[in-house]
mmCIF file of C-alpha atoms in Angstrom:
data_model
loop_
_atom_site.group_PDB
_atom_site.id
_atom_site.type_symbol
_atom_site.label_atom_id
_atom_site.label_comp_id
_atom_site.label_asym_id
_atom_site.label_seq_id
_atom_site.Cartn_x
_atom_site.Cartn_y
_atom_site.Cartn_z
ATOM 1 C CA MET X 1 143.426 -98.300 130.219
ATOM 2 C CA ASP X 2 143.208 -102.176 131.564
ATOM 3 C CA ALA X 3 140.628 -104.177 131.988
ATOM 4 C CA ASP X 4 140.500 -103.413 136.115
ATOM 5 C CA SER X 5 139.666 -100.410 135.322
ATOM 6 C CA MET X 6 136.847 -101.093 133.081
ATOM 7 C CA LYS X 7 135.396 -103.205 134.987
ATOM 8 C CA LEU X 8 134.993 -100.214 137.836
ATOM 9 C CA LEU X 9 133.429 -97.903 134.955
ATOM 10 C CA ALA X 10 131.569 -100.571 133.206
ATOM 11 C CA SER X 11 129.672 -101.786 136.558
ATOM 12 C CA ALA X 12 129.181 -98.165 137.604
ATOM 13 C CA LEU X 13 127.452 -97.314 134.075
ATOM 14 C CA ALA X 14 125.537 -100.219 134.337
ATOM 15 C CA ILE X 15 123.890 -99.740 137.397
ATOM 16 C CA GLY X 16 123.840 -95.847 136.666
ATOM 17 C CA LEU X 17 122.282 -95.855 133.475
ATOM 18 C CA GLY X 18 120.284 -98.598 134.424
ATOM 19 C CA ALA X 19 118.576 -97.037 137.384
ATOM 20 C CA ILE X 20 117.110 -93.915 134.916
ATOM 21 C CA GLY X 21 113.879 -95.739 133.091
ATOM 22 C CA PRO X 22 113.039 -97.180 136.592
ATOM 23 C CA GLY X 23 113.199 -94.428 138.145
ATOM 24 C CA ILE X 24 110.789 -92.477 136.024
ATOM 25 C CA GLY X 25 108.402 -95.032 135.607
ATOM 26 C CA ILE X 26 108.035 -96.128 139.299
ATOM 27 C CA GLY X 27 107.667 -92.048 139.356
ATOM 28 C CA ILE X 28 104.742 -91.658 137.398
ATOM 29 C CA LEU X 29 103.046 -94.741 138.046
ATOM 30 C CA GLY X 30 102.916 -93.288 142.325
ATOM 31 C CA GLY X 31 102.065 -89.950 140.596
ATOM 32 C CA LYS X 32 98.756 -91.282 138.685
ATOM 33 C CA ALA X 33 98.107 -93.819 142.084
ATOM 34 C CA MET X 34 97.616 -90.402 143.569
ATOM 35 C CA GLU X 35 95.828 -88.560 141.305
ATOM 36 C CA ALA X 36 93.488 -92.084 141.172
ATOM 37 C CA ILE X 37 93.204 -91.796 145.495
ATOM 38 C CA GLY X 38 92.344 -88.228 145.260
ATOM 39 C CA ARG X 39 89.791 -88.549 142.659
ATOM 40 C CA ASN X 40 88.360 -91.554 144.391
ATOM 41 C CA PRO X 41 88.972 -92.120 147.701
ATOM 42 C CA GLU X 42 87.342 -95.184 148.583
ATOM 43 C CA ALA X 43 89.062 -97.331 145.922
ATOM 44 C CA GLU X 44 92.090 -96.880 147.682
ATOM 45 C CA ALA X 45 93.567 -100.539 149.236
ATOM 46 C CA LYS X 46 92.316 -101.593 145.310
ATOM 47 C CA ILE X 47 94.542 -99.077 143.631
ATOM 48 C CA ARG X 48 97.606 -98.979 146.248
ATOM 49 C CA THR X 49 97.502 -102.908 145.323
ATOM 50 C CA ASN X 50 97.781 -102.698 141.966
ATOM 51 C CA MET X 51 100.149 -99.684 142.077
ATOM 52 C CA ILE X 52 102.520 -101.936 143.952
ATOM 53 C CA LEU X 53 102.418 -104.744 141.680
ATOM 54 C CA ALA X 54 103.071 -102.372 138.959
ATOM 55 C CA ILE X 55 105.946 -100.636 140.735
ATOM 56 C CA ALA X 56 107.552 -104.100 141.188
ATOM 57 C CA PHE X 57 107.090 -104.749 137.370
ATOM 58 C CA ALA X 58 109.461 -101.371 136.953
ATOM 59 C CA GLU X 59 111.711 -102.533 139.903
ATOM 60 C CA ALA X 60 112.493 -105.838 138.285
ATOM 61 C CA ILE X 61 114.179 -103.758 135.480
ATOM 62 C CA ALA X 62 116.815 -102.029 137.800
ATOM 63 C CA ILE X 63 117.185 -105.536 139.860
ATOM 64 C CA TYR X 64 118.427 -106.527 136.509
ATOM 65 C CA ALA X 65 120.963 -104.085 135.655
ATOM 66 C CA LEU X 66 122.474 -104.380 138.977
ATOM 67 C CA VAL X 67 122.550 -107.993 138.888
ATOM 68 C CA ILE X 68 124.873 -107.318 136.061
ATOM 69 C CA ALA X 69 126.823 -104.746 137.471
ATOM 70 C CA LEU X 70 127.394 -106.743 140.307
ATOM 71 C CA ILE X 71 128.045 -109.936 138.080
ATOM 72 C CA ILE X 72 130.631 -107.349 136.187
ATOM 73 C CA GLN X 73 131.731 -106.213 139.907
ATOM 74 C CA PHE X 74 132.896 -109.793 141.137
ATOM 75 C CA VAL X 75 132.591 -112.641 139.247
ATOM 76 C CA MET V 1 138.328 -104.588 151.617
ATOM 77 C CA VAL V 2 134.572 -106.482 152.123
ATOM 78 C CA HIS V 3 134.034 -109.495 151.183
ATOM 79 C CA ILE V 4 131.827 -110.308 149.024
ATOM 80 C CA SER V 5 130.487 -113.608 147.374
ATOM 81 C CA LEU V 6 127.635 -114.079 144.273
ATOM 82 C CA SER V 7 126.648 -117.303 145.159
ATOM 83 C CA GLY V 8 127.080 -119.356 147.991
ATOM 84 C CA GLU V 9 129.905 -121.447 149.255
ATOM 85 C CA VAL V 10 129.714 -124.961 150.379
ATOM 86 C CA LEU V 11 130.472 -126.004 153.582
ATOM 87 C CA PHE V 12 130.682 -129.659 153.318
ATOM 88 C CA HIS V 13 129.744 -132.199 150.716
ATOM 89 C CA LEU V 14 127.189 -135.089 151.681
ATOM 90 C CA GLY V 15 128.090 -137.500 149.315
ATOM 91 C CA SER V 16 128.076 -135.292 145.912
ATOM 92 C CA LEU V 17 125.843 -133.189 146.993
ATOM 93 C CA PRO V 18 128.069 -129.795 147.874
ATOM 94 C CA VAL V 19 125.752 -128.038 151.127
ATOM 95 C CA THR V 20 126.048 -124.796 150.956
ATOM 96 C CA ASN V 21 125.840 -122.332 153.637
ATOM 97 C CA THR V 22 122.672 -121.248 151.787
ATOM 98 C CA LEU V 23 121.058 -124.298 151.638
ATOM 99 C CA LEU V 24 121.804 -124.875 155.233
ATOM 100 C CA THR V 25 119.589 -122.097 155.887
ATOM 101 C CA THR V 26 116.822 -123.001 154.018
ATOM 102 C CA TRP V 27 117.019 -126.822 156.029
ATOM 103 C CA LEU V 28 116.558 -124.061 159.318
ATOM 104 C CA VAL V 29 113.925 -121.934 157.899
ATOM 105 C CA MET V 30 112.144 -124.950 157.032
ATOM 106 C CA LEU V 31 112.393 -126.495 160.141
ATOM 107 C CA PHE V 32 111.597 -123.410 162.124
ATOM 108 C CA ILE V 33 108.217 -122.717 159.404
ATOM 109 C CA ILE V 34 107.480 -126.806 160.363
ATOM 110 C CA VAL V 35 107.859 -126.833 163.676
ATOM 111 C CA SER V 36 106.208 -123.636 164.763
ATOM 112 C CA SER V 37 103.145 -124.646 163.007
ATOM 113 C CA VAL V 38 102.898 -128.302 164.277
ATOM 114 C CA LEU V 39 103.304 -126.222 167.810
ATOM 115 C CA ILE V 40 100.176 -123.973 166.679
ATOM 116 C CA LEU V 41 98.314 -126.701 165.057
ATOM 117 C CA SER V 42 98.032 -129.402 168.122
ATOM 118 C CA THR V 43 96.900 -127.058 170.813
ATOM 119 C CA TYR V 44 93.828 -125.393 168.974
ATOM 120 C CA LYS V 45 91.235 -124.369 170.439
ATOM 121 C CA LEU V 46 87.888 -123.139 169.909
ATOM 122 C CA MET V 47 88.756 -119.841 171.951
ATOM 123 C CA PRO V 48 92.315 -119.075 170.388
ATOM 124 C CA THR V 49 94.787 -117.853 172.068
ATOM 125 C CA LYS V 50 96.991 -115.056 171.424
ATOM 126 C CA SER V 51 99.339 -117.093 168.774
ATOM 127 C CA GLN V 52 96.430 -118.805 166.919
ATOM 128 C CA ILE V 53 94.864 -115.309 166.887
ATOM 129 C CA VAL V 54 97.704 -113.911 164.958
ATOM 130 C CA VAL V 55 98.515 -116.923 162.914
ATOM 131 C CA GLU V 56 94.318 -116.996 162.110
ATOM 132 C CA SER V 57 94.902 -113.429 160.983
ATOM 133 C CA LEU V 58 97.845 -113.919 158.997
ATOM 134 C CA VAL V 59 96.311 -116.825 156.678
ATOM 135 C CA TYR V 60 92.831 -114.927 156.153
ATOM 136 C CA GLY V 61 94.402 -111.685 155.709
ATOM 137 C CA LEU V 62 96.280 -113.201 153.205
ATOM 138 C CA TYR V 63 93.176 -115.630 152.240
ATOM 139 C CA SER V 64 91.249 -111.929 151.158
ATOM 140 C CA MET V 65 94.176 -110.585 149.302
ATOM 141 C CA PHE V 66 94.409 -113.594 146.900
ATOM 142 C CA GLU V 67 90.562 -114.081 146.910
ATOM 143 C CA SER V 68 90.318 -109.854 145.197
ATOM 144 C CA ILE V 69 92.244 -111.021 142.615
ATOM 145 C CA LEU V 70 91.972 -115.221 141.587
ATOM 146 C CA GLY V 71 87.629 -114.947 142.879
ATOM 147 C CA LYS V 72 86.720 -118.176 142.572
ATOM 148 C CA SER V 73 89.077 -120.465 142.771
ATOM 149 C CA THR V 74 91.425 -119.458 145.078
ATOM 150 C CA SER V 75 90.920 -122.167 147.410
ATOM 151 C CA LYS V 76 92.527 -124.192 144.559
ATOM 152 C CA PHE V 77 95.685 -122.223 144.296
ATOM 153 C CA TYR V 78 96.117 -120.530 148.095
ATOM 154 C CA PRO V 79 98.576 -123.838 149.412
ATOM 155 C CA LEU V 80 100.946 -122.906 147.000
ATOM 156 C CA LEU V 81 100.598 -119.068 147.169
ATOM 157 C CA ALA V 82 100.533 -119.047 150.819
ATOM 158 C CA THR V 83 103.417 -121.589 151.184
ATOM 159 C CA LEU V 84 105.463 -119.137 148.966
ATOM 160 C CA PHE V 85 104.350 -116.022 150.803
ATOM 161 C CA ILE V 86 105.348 -117.604 154.095
ATOM 162 C CA PHE V 87 108.542 -118.679 153.194
ATOM 163 C CA ILE V 88 109.759 -116.423 151.501
ATOM 164 C CA MET V 89 109.185 -113.657 153.748
ATOM 165 C CA PHE V 90 111.170 -116.242 156.424
ATOM 166 C CA CYS V 91 114.022 -116.605 154.219
ATOM 167 C CA ASN V 92 114.526 -112.736 153.305
ATOM 168 C CA TRP V 93 114.628 -112.213 156.922
ATOM 169 C CA SER V 94 116.683 -114.880 158.244
ATOM 170 C CA GLY V 95 119.457 -112.608 156.333
ATOM 171 C CA LEU V 96 119.108 -110.152 159.342
ATOM 172 C CA LEU V 97 119.429 -112.401 161.868
ATOM 173 C CA PRO V 98 122.442 -111.281 163.952
ATOM 174 C CA GLY V 99 125.018 -114.254 163.501
ATOM 175 C CA VAL V 100 123.965 -114.777 159.910
ATOM 176 C CA GLY V 101 126.838 -114.361 157.330
ATOM 177 C CA THR V 102 129.727 -113.218 160.769
ATOM 178 C CA ILE V 103 129.898 -116.667 161.996
ATOM 179 C CA GLY V 104 132.053 -119.202 159.546
ATOM 180 C CA ILE V 105 134.222 -121.061 159.058
ATOM 181 C CA LYS V 106 137.768 -121.664 158.067
ATOM 182 C CA LYS V 107 138.477 -124.022 155.119
ATOM 183 C CA SER V 108 141.118 -126.462 154.291
ATOM 184 C CA GLU V 109 143.432 -125.143 151.647
ATOM 185 C CA GLN V 110 142.080 -128.165 149.644
ATOM 186 C CA THR V 111 139.107 -127.797 149.083
ATOM 187 C CA LEU V 112 137.781 -125.192 146.917
ATOM 188 C CA THR V 113 135.108 -123.334 148.356
ATOM 189 C CA HIS V 114 132.933 -122.659 145.644
ATOM 190 C CA ALA V 115 130.906 -126.307 143.503
ATOM 191 C CA TYR V 116 132.742 -125.405 141.329
ATOM 192 C CA ALA V 117 136.135 -123.115 139.873
ATOM 193 C CA PRO V 118 134.767 -119.561 139.946
ATOM 194 C CA ILE V 119 135.517 -117.838 136.384
ATOM 195 C CA ALA V 120 137.270 -115.192 138.042
ATOM 196 C CA TYR V 121 140.152 -117.538 139.011
ATOM 197 C CA ALA V 122 139.769 -118.831 135.452
ATOM 198 C CA ALA V 123 140.167 -115.642 133.807
ATOM 199 C CA SER V 124 142.852 -114.040 136.368
ATOM 200 C CA GLU V 125 144.715 -118.211 134.819
ATOM 201 C CA THR V 126 144.269 -117.309 131.572
ATOM 202 C CA ARG V 127 145.910 -113.144 132.087
ATOM 203 C CA GLN V 128 149.053 -114.437 133.568
ATOM 204 C CA GLU V 129 150.688 -115.437 130.173
ATOM 205 C CA PRO V 130 150.544 -112.842 127.331
ATOM 206 C CA GLN V 131 152.028 -110.574 130.361
ATOM 207 C CA THR V 132 154.828 -111.499 130.798
ATOM 208 C CA GLU V 133 156.075 -108.431 129.961
ATOM 209 C CA ASN V 134 154.527 -106.423 132.970
ATOM 210 C CA ASN V 135 156.029 -106.212 136.210
ATOM 211 C CA ASN V 136 153.091 -106.689 137.782
ATOM 212 C CA PRO V 137 153.764 -107.987 141.753
ATOM 213 C CA LYS V 138 150.634 -109.844 141.615
ATOM 214 C CA THR V 139 151.665 -112.472 139.185
ATOM 215 C CA LYS V 140 154.748 -113.540 140.474
ATOM 216 C CA ALA V 141 154.049 -117.258 141.233
ATOM 217 C CA THR V 142 153.019 -119.066 138.607
ATOM 218 C CA THR V 143 150.615 -121.373 140.015
ATOM 219 C CA HIS V 144 147.835 -119.648 140.872
ATOM 220 C CA THR V 145 146.190 -121.379 144.255
ATOM 221 C CA GLN V 146 143.242 -120.474 145.696
ATOM 222 C CA GLU V 147 144.585 -120.395 149.231
ATOM 223 C CA ASP V 148 146.006 -117.181 148.229
ATOM 224 C CA SER V 149 143.836 -115.370 146.580
ATOM 225 C CA SER V 150 140.942 -116.030 148.927
ATOM 226 C CA ALA V 151 143.720 -114.686 151.682
ATOM 227 C CA LYS V 152 144.171 -112.006 149.435
ATOM 228 C CA ARG V 153 140.836 -110.765 149.351
ATOM 229 C CA SER V 154 139.051 -111.067 152.660
ATOM 230 C CA GLU V 155 140.284 -109.752 156.286
ATOM 231 C CA ARG V 156 137.543 -111.149 158.209
ATOM 232 C CA PRO V 157 139.287 -114.148 161.062
ATOM 233 C CA PHE V 158 136.945 -117.490 159.081
ATOM 234 C CA ASP V 159 137.510 -118.069 155.300
ATOM 235 C CA ILE V 160 133.432 -118.903 154.855
ATOM 236 C CA PRO V 161 130.059 -117.607 156.426
ATOM 237 C CA LEU V 162 128.198 -120.526 158.396
ATOM 238 C CA PHE V 163 124.800 -119.307 156.847
ATOM 239 C CA ARG V 164 123.726 -116.921 154.768
ATOM 240 C CA ALA V 165 120.738 -115.807 153.604
ATOM 241 C CA PRO V 166 118.902 -118.227 150.833
ATOM 242 C CA THR V 167 116.880 -115.837 148.454
ATOM 243 C CA ALA V 168 120.667 -114.855 148.372
ATOM 244 C CA ASP V 169 121.239 -116.940 146.616
ATOM 245 C CA LEU V 170 120.178 -116.997 143.022
ATOM 246 C CA ASN V 171 119.577 -121.393 143.231
ATOM 247 C CA THR V 172 116.801 -121.179 145.369
ATOM 248 C CA THR V 173 115.113 -118.163 143.418
ATOM 249 C CA LEU V 174 115.051 -120.070 140.399
ATOM 250 C CA ALA V 175 113.636 -123.079 142.194
ATOM 251 C CA LEU V 176 110.875 -121.424 143.457
ATOM 252 C CA SER V 177 110.584 -119.561 139.837
ATOM 253 C CA LEU V 178 110.454 -122.594 138.254
ATOM 254 C CA ILE V 179 107.992 -124.223 140.898
ATOM 255 C CA ALA V 180 105.660 -121.422 140.321
ATOM 256 C CA MET V 181 105.626 -121.761 136.382
ATOM 257 C CA ALA V 182 105.377 -125.254 136.559
ATOM 258 C CA MET V 183 102.294 -125.464 138.541
ATOM 259 C CA MET V 184 101.420 -122.364 136.668
ATOM 260 C CA GLN V 185 101.766 -124.871 133.292
ATOM 261 C CA PHE V 186 99.768 -127.545 135.187
ATOM 262 C CA TRP V 187 96.685 -125.886 136.878
ATOM 263 C CA GLY V 188 96.207 -123.817 132.921
ATOM 264 C CA MET V 189 95.583 -127.026 131.258
ATOM 265 C CA GLN V 190 94.416 -128.487 133.674
ATOM 266 C CA MET V 191 91.196 -125.952 133.918
ATOM 267 C CA LEU V 192 91.032 -125.288 130.395
ATOM 268 C CA GLY V 193 92.234 -128.641 128.766
ATOM 269 C CA SER V 194 95.923 -128.914 127.059
ATOM 270 C CA LEU V 195 94.838 -128.659 123.619
ATOM 271 C CA THR V 196 93.190 -125.212 124.614
ATOM 272 C CA TYR V 197 95.372 -124.499 126.842
ATOM 273 C CA ILE V 198 98.453 -124.457 123.907
ATOM 274 C CA GLY V 199 96.006 -123.286 121.712
ATOM 275 C CA LYS V 200 96.344 -120.332 123.071
ATOM 276 C CA PHE V 201 100.487 -120.130 122.662
ATOM 277 C CA ILE V 202 100.416 -121.473 119.080
ATOM 278 C CA THR V 203 97.431 -120.496 117.084
ATOM 279 C CA PHE V 204 97.131 -120.765 113.118
ATOM 280 C CA SER V 205 93.325 -119.036 112.669
ATOM 281 C CA SER V 206 95.278 -115.716 111.405
ATOM 282 C CA PRO V 207 98.812 -114.365 110.706
ATOM 283 C CA ILE V 208 98.758 -111.591 114.049
ATOM 284 C CA ASN V 209 97.176 -114.416 116.561
ATOM 285 C CA PHE V 210 100.084 -116.658 115.187
ATOM 286 C CA PHE V 211 102.476 -114.054 116.551
ATOM 287 C CA VAL V 212 100.927 -113.172 119.346
ATOM 288 C CA GLY V 213 101.196 -116.565 120.185
ATOM 289 C CA ILE V 214 104.487 -116.707 119.821
ATOM 290 C CA LEU V 215 104.969 -113.966 121.565
ATOM 291 C CA GLU V 216 103.121 -115.005 124.963
ATOM 292 C CA LEU V 217 105.662 -118.190 124.658
ATOM 293 C CA LEU V 218 108.635 -116.076 124.633
ATOM 294 C CA SER V 219 107.153 -114.069 127.799
ATOM 295 C CA GLU V 220 106.410 -117.175 130.168
ATOM 296 C CA PHE V 221 110.723 -117.469 129.695
ATOM 297 C CA GLY V 222 111.066 -114.260 130.762
ATOM 298 C CA LYS V 223 108.184 -114.709 133.849
ATOM 299 C CA ILE V 224 110.377 -117.496 135.020
ATOM 300 C CA ILE V 225 114.197 -115.349 134.448
ATOM 301 C CA SER V 226 112.106 -111.918 135.888
ATOM 302 C CA PHE V 227 110.921 -114.298 139.376
ATOM 303 C CA ALA V 228 114.176 -115.613 139.913
ATOM 304 C CA PHE V 229 115.898 -112.388 138.936
ATOM 305 C CA ARG V 230 113.570 -109.918 141.186
ATOM 306 C CA LEU V 231 113.869 -111.693 144.411
ATOM 307 C CA PHE V 232 117.335 -112.774 144.087
ATOM 308 C CA GLY V 233 118.500 -109.192 142.973
ATOM 309 C CA ASN V 234 116.688 -107.267 145.856
ATOM 310 C CA ILE V 235 117.725 -109.353 148.762
ATOM 311 C CA PHE V 236 121.252 -109.999 147.182
ATOM 312 C CA ALA V 237 121.367 -106.263 147.007
ATOM 313 C CA GLY V 238 120.311 -105.765 150.688
ATOM 314 C CA GLU V 239 123.233 -107.799 151.858
ATOM 315 C CA VAL V 240 125.750 -105.791 150.134
ATOM 316 C CA LEU V 241 124.262 -103.249 150.594
ATOM 317 C CA LEU V 242 124.420 -103.610 154.218
ATOM 318 C CA VAL V 243 128.054 -105.743 154.305
ATOM 319 C CA ILE V 244 129.107 -102.061 152.831
ATOM 320 C CA ILE V 245 127.387 -99.786 155.341
ATOM 321 C CA ALA V 246 128.643 -101.622 158.072
ATOM 322 C CA ALA V 247 132.532 -101.185 156.633
ATOM 323 C CA LEU V 248 131.249 -97.419 156.596
ATOM 324 C CA ILE V 249 129.824 -96.348 159.166
ATOM 325 C CA PRO V 250 129.786 -99.359 161.385
ATOM 326 C CA LEU V 251 127.527 -99.807 164.271
ATOM 327 C CA ILE V 252 124.323 -96.527 163.516
ATOM 328 C CA ALA V 253 124.448 -96.422 159.891
ATOM 329 C CA PRO V 254 123.177 -99.693 159.357
ATOM 330 C CA ILE V 255 119.900 -98.913 161.622
ATOM 331 C CA PRO V 256 117.581 -97.962 159.192
ATOM 332 C CA PHE V 257 119.558 -100.023 156.331
ATOM 333 C CA LEU V 258 118.051 -102.776 158.496
ATOM 334 C CA GLY V 259 114.633 -101.715 158.674
ATOM 335 C CA LEU V 260 114.782 -101.050 154.935
ATOM 336 C CA GLU V 261 115.901 -104.735 154.470
ATOM 337 C CA ILE V 262 112.798 -106.189 156.772
ATOM 338 C CA PHE V 263 110.221 -104.122 154.352
ATOM 339 C CA VAL V 264 111.825 -105.396 151.635
ATOM 340 C CA GLY V 265 111.938 -108.614 152.546
ATOM 341 C CA VAL V 266 108.366 -108.674 153.178
ATOM 342 C CA ILE V 267 107.114 -106.615 149.923
ATOM 343 C CA GLN V 268 109.176 -109.183 147.847
ATOM 344 C CA ALA V 269 107.415 -112.018 149.197
ATOM 345 C CA LEU V 270 103.917 -110.179 148.735
ATOM 346 C CA VAL V 271 105.212 -109.384 145.178
ATOM 347 C CA PHE V 272 106.576 -113.069 144.396
ATOM 348 C CA ALA V 273 102.705 -114.577 145.655
ATOM 349 C CA MET V 274 100.831 -111.722 144.400
ATOM 350 C CA LEU V 275 102.311 -111.830 140.731
ATOM 351 C CA LEU V 276 102.069 -114.846 140.550
ATOM 352 C CA ALA V 277 98.213 -115.043 141.645
ATOM 353 C CA VAL V 278 98.074 -112.443 138.488
ATOM 354 C CA PHE V 279 99.586 -114.959 136.054
ATOM 355 C CA LEU V 280 97.546 -117.684 137.224
ATOM 356 C CA SER V 281 94.769 -115.996 137.218
ATOM 357 C CA LEU V 282 95.271 -115.111 133.499
ATOM 358 C CA ALA V 283 96.358 -118.813 132.518
ATOM 359 C CA THR V 284 93.026 -120.284 133.433
ATOM 360 C CA THR V 285 90.531 -117.768 132.034
ATOM 361 C CA LYS V 286 89.798 -118.648 128.630
ATOM 362 C CA ALA V 287 91.739 -116.313 125.591
ATOM 363 C CA GLN V 288 89.720 -113.603 125.316
ATOM 364 C CA HIS V 289 88.312 -112.518 121.713
#
């Protein structure tokens, strides 16, 4: 296997595997937020704000994986 | 073959400062924000005009959002937080304007397109020596000029775009993240006292607290990296996504992705400011026991 093929494989694997964890994490966050809103519809604005904050943290991990994939591919 | 560049491309030099296309767009965004703010403030009436209502509701909305996180010390931190939000939002949106990324200039052969020799050129030069046995048609020339590779890689009528979204350059996001973190340390020391603040990180009261303090110190550096890369990754990935989609199915398929990028631009600016607000409220409260 020459270096160029390994590059393609590496960048695909980096983002593919790197997006599994954050995907599951964001799904769990969203589900729990929906439950919380269902139990207490008055606190919807607070729950929504904190949910977006937590989703940003989880998404950042996927972004790290994407940056590595882009670096492998283009640098 | 679409051309995607990870770093900003150098347009010209001001003395010894290389001016990249992202720096040029940063200046234009700054000009826009400053001029519009001065114009709106200069005609400030007691009975507000429509544009004044928009700006006032934006400012007040942001203030009430930060007030729910920060409480009493909101007015002290508000200028930095609101400026970061507005600047980052307009920077993110500037990458979606028509003409940004599609209007470019041609570079003469002698000048570099990057501020430094890109790593890809260095790597391919060292690869050429051991592979002299292979009949690789790419390594016909012994010298590897930059004009050759840039002509092979892109089929655009220009070499480098004149404008580019500022936050799609890691320099901008790293600078914003360093400013945010430095101000956080400064305000933490100012409001708690320097010794109390450093005592959060380096404390000898018990072994557990000592290790927790060391972990807190490491996570401070982790926050700098995560701020920079979250914003950079989102905007740069959006840029790459738009380029690839436009190369595949032009004119129709990019429409929903442009809408997504508008949304992502606002959300990333919001997340940057809110995350900073949360960290500020943590940094300026006394350690709980």
